[in-house]
Short mmCIF file of C-alpha atoms in Angstrom, two decimals:
data_model
loop_
_atom_site.label_atom_id
_atom_site.label_comp_id
_atom_site.label_asym_id
_atom_site.label_seq_id
_atom_site.Cartn_x
_atom_site.Cartn_y
_atom_site.Cartn_z
CA UNK P 1 0.18 0.03 0.01
CA UNK P 2 1.18 3.45 -0.63
CA UNK P 3 1.07 6.34 1.94
CA UNK P 4 1.54 10.05 1.47
CA UNK P 5 3.20 11.98 4.32
CA UNK P 6 2.40 15.56 4.26
CA UNK P 7 4.61 18.09 5.67
CA UNK P 8 3.45 21.56 6.47
CA UNK P 9 5.04 24.99 6.88
CA UNK P 10 4.37 28.65 6.80
CA UNK P 11 5.68 31.55 4.77
CA UNK P 12 7.80 32.29 7.97
CA UNK P 13 9.44 28.97 7.78
CA UNK P 14 10.40 29.71 4.10
CA UNK P 15 11.63 33.28 5.14
CA UNK P 16 14.04 31.81 7.82
CA UNK P 17 15.29 29.11 5.33
CA UNK P 18 16.15 31.75 2.90
CA UNK P 19 18.03 33.75 5.30
CA UNK P 20 15.22 36.48 6.06
CA UNK P 21 14.54 37.07 9.69
CA UNK P 22 10.99 37.58 10.83
CA UNK P 23 9.87 37.10 14.38
CA UNK P 24 12.24 34.33 14.27
CA UNK P 25 16.01 34.51 13.45
CA UNK P 26 17.19 33.55 9.94
CA UNK P 27 18.63 30.05 9.94
CA UNK P 28 22.56 29.76 9.45
CA UNK P 29 24.34 28.19 6.65
CA UNK P 30 25.21 25.42 9.06
CA UNK P 31 21.68 24.79 10.21
CA UNK P 32 20.32 24.66 6.56
CA UNK P 33 23.13 22.33 5.77
CA UNK P 34 22.12 20.07 8.62
CA UNK P 35 18.52 20.02 7.72
CA UNK P 36 19.28 19.10 4.21
CA UNK P 37 21.56 16.29 5.33
CA UNK P 38 19.02 14.94 7.53
CA UNK P 39 16.43 14.82 4.67
CA UNK P 40 18.91 13.33 2.29
CA UNK P 41 19.91 10.68 4.73
CA UNK P 42 16.27 10.00 5.78
CA UNK P 43 15.08 9.50 2.10
CA UNK P 44 18.29 7.63 1.10
CA UNK P 45 17.50 5.11 3.81
CA UNK P 46 13.96 4.77 2.46
CA UNK P 47 15.33 4.22 -1.04
CA UNK P 48 17.63 1.60 0.14
CA UNK P 49 14.75 -0.34 1.90
CA UNK P 50 12.63 -0.06 -1.31
CA UNK P 51 9.96 2.05 0.45
CA UNK P 52 10.52 5.35 -1.16
CA UNK P 53 8.14 6.36 -4.04
CA UNK P 54 8.64 9.98 -4.36
CA UNK P 55 9.57 12.90 -2.21
CA UNK P 56 9.32 16.66 -3.33
CA UNK P 57 9.45 20.09 -1.51
CA UNK P 58 7.15 22.77 -2.70
CA UNK P 59 7.95 26.23 -3.35
CA UNK P 60 6.98 29.01 -0.72
CA UNK P 61 3.33 30.06 -0.47
CA UNK P 62 4.13 33.65 -1.96
CA UNK P 63 4.54 31.75 -5.26
CA UNK P 64 1.06 29.98 -4.90
CA UNK P 65 -2.24 30.70 -6.59
CA UNK P 66 -5.57 29.75 -5.29
CA UNK P 67 -8.13 29.09 -8.05
CA UNK P 68 -11.85 29.15 -7.26
CA UNK P 69 -14.88 29.25 -9.60
CA UNK P 70 -17.44 31.87 -8.74
CA UNK P 71 -20.46 32.32 -10.85
CA UNK P 72 -19.01 29.98 -13.54
CA UNK P 73 -15.77 32.16 -13.94
CA UNK P 74 -12.40 31.43 -12.41
CA UNK P 75 -11.16 33.76 -9.70
CA UNK P 76 -7.37 33.50 -9.03
CA UNK P 77 -5.86 34.84 -5.93
CA UNK P 78 -2.08 35.12 -5.44
CA UNK P 79 -0.47 33.81 -2.40
CA UNK P 80 0.38 34.00 0.53
CA UNK P 81 -3.07 33.82 1.93
CA UNK P 82 -3.55 35.76 5.20
CA UNK P 83 -6.22 33.48 6.36
CA UNK P 84 -4.00 30.56 6.15
CA UNK P 85 -0.98 30.02 8.53
CA UNK P 86 0.03 26.62 7.30
CA UNK P 87 0.51 25.27 3.79
CA UNK P 88 1.63 22.18 2.35
CA UNK P 89 5.34 22.56 2.23
CA UNK P 90 6.23 19.09 0.87
CA UNK P 91 5.60 15.35 0.64
CA UNK P 92 7.09 11.98 0.84
CA UNK P 93 5.15 8.97 -0.72
CA UNK P 94 6.19 5.51 0.68
CA UNK P 95 5.11 2.06 -0.30
CA UNK P 96 5.16 -0.30 2.79
CA UNK P 97 3.61 -3.21 4.55
CA UNK P 98 1.11 -1.23 6.81
CA UNK P 99 -0.23 2.11 8.05
CA UNK P 100 1.73 1.38 11.33
CA UNK P 101 5.06 1.17 9.31
CA UNK P 102 3.91 4.41 7.29
CA UNK P 103 3.31 6.17 10.70
CA UNK P 104 6.60 5.08 11.95
CA UNK P 105 8.43 6.56 8.78
CA UNK P 106 6.50 9.68 9.27
CA UNK P 107 7.73 10.14 12.88
CA UNK P 108 11.10 10.57 11.34
CA UNK P 109 9.98 13.64 9.47
CA UNK P 110 8.57 15.53 12.59
CA UNK P 111 11.01 18.21 13.84
CA UNK P 112 11.61 17.41 17.56
CA UNK P 113 12.61 20.93 18.14
CA UNK P 114 9.38 22.47 16.69
CA UNK P 115 6.90 22.80 19.42
CA UNK P 116 3.47 21.38 18.00
CA UNK P 117 5.26 20.08 14.75
CA UNK P 118 3.44 17.37 12.88
CA UNK P 119 2.94 15.64 9.72
CA UNK P 120 -0.20 13.83 8.28
CA UNK P 121 -0.10 10.35 6.96
CA UNK P 122 -2.84 9.30 4.58
CA UNK P 123 -3.29 6.04 2.26
CA UNK P 124 -3.09 6.78 -1.41
CA UNK P 125 -6.05 5.50 -3.21
CA UNK P 126 -5.34 3.26 -6.15
CA UNK P 127 -8.78 3.27 -7.60
CA UNK P 128 -12.52 3.90 -6.90
CA UNK P 129 -12.63 0.52 -5.24
CA UNK P 130 -10.43 1.69 -2.54
CA UNK P 131 -13.12 4.15 -1.37
CA UNK P 132 -15.08 1.29 -0.01
CA UNK P 133 -12.48 0.32 2.69
#
């Protein structure tokens, strides 16, 4: 079964990663390198175990667009969105034996230094028949 692990962040998180201070100090080059090393090591281990399907980061919310349809016409809003603090920052898709294993993998993506940090784990539907489960 495939599972998607969804990672969340905010514009503020992208700012500190880019060296722009906000109400939090900008990350140092060493801190950024350590974060990248952790992610590379983490995903390499999943690739070696055969469980990694895909993993991607997403651009910062300032580069996003929200598309809605109102009265039959598309309405486009450029990001970031003031009503949304958190946005999808990236994802990892794994194929493993169980939801419990996917949850165990996901725990490795939660920053233990971020109070209240979390990721979501959701099964990936392979087809309409999966909706009945």
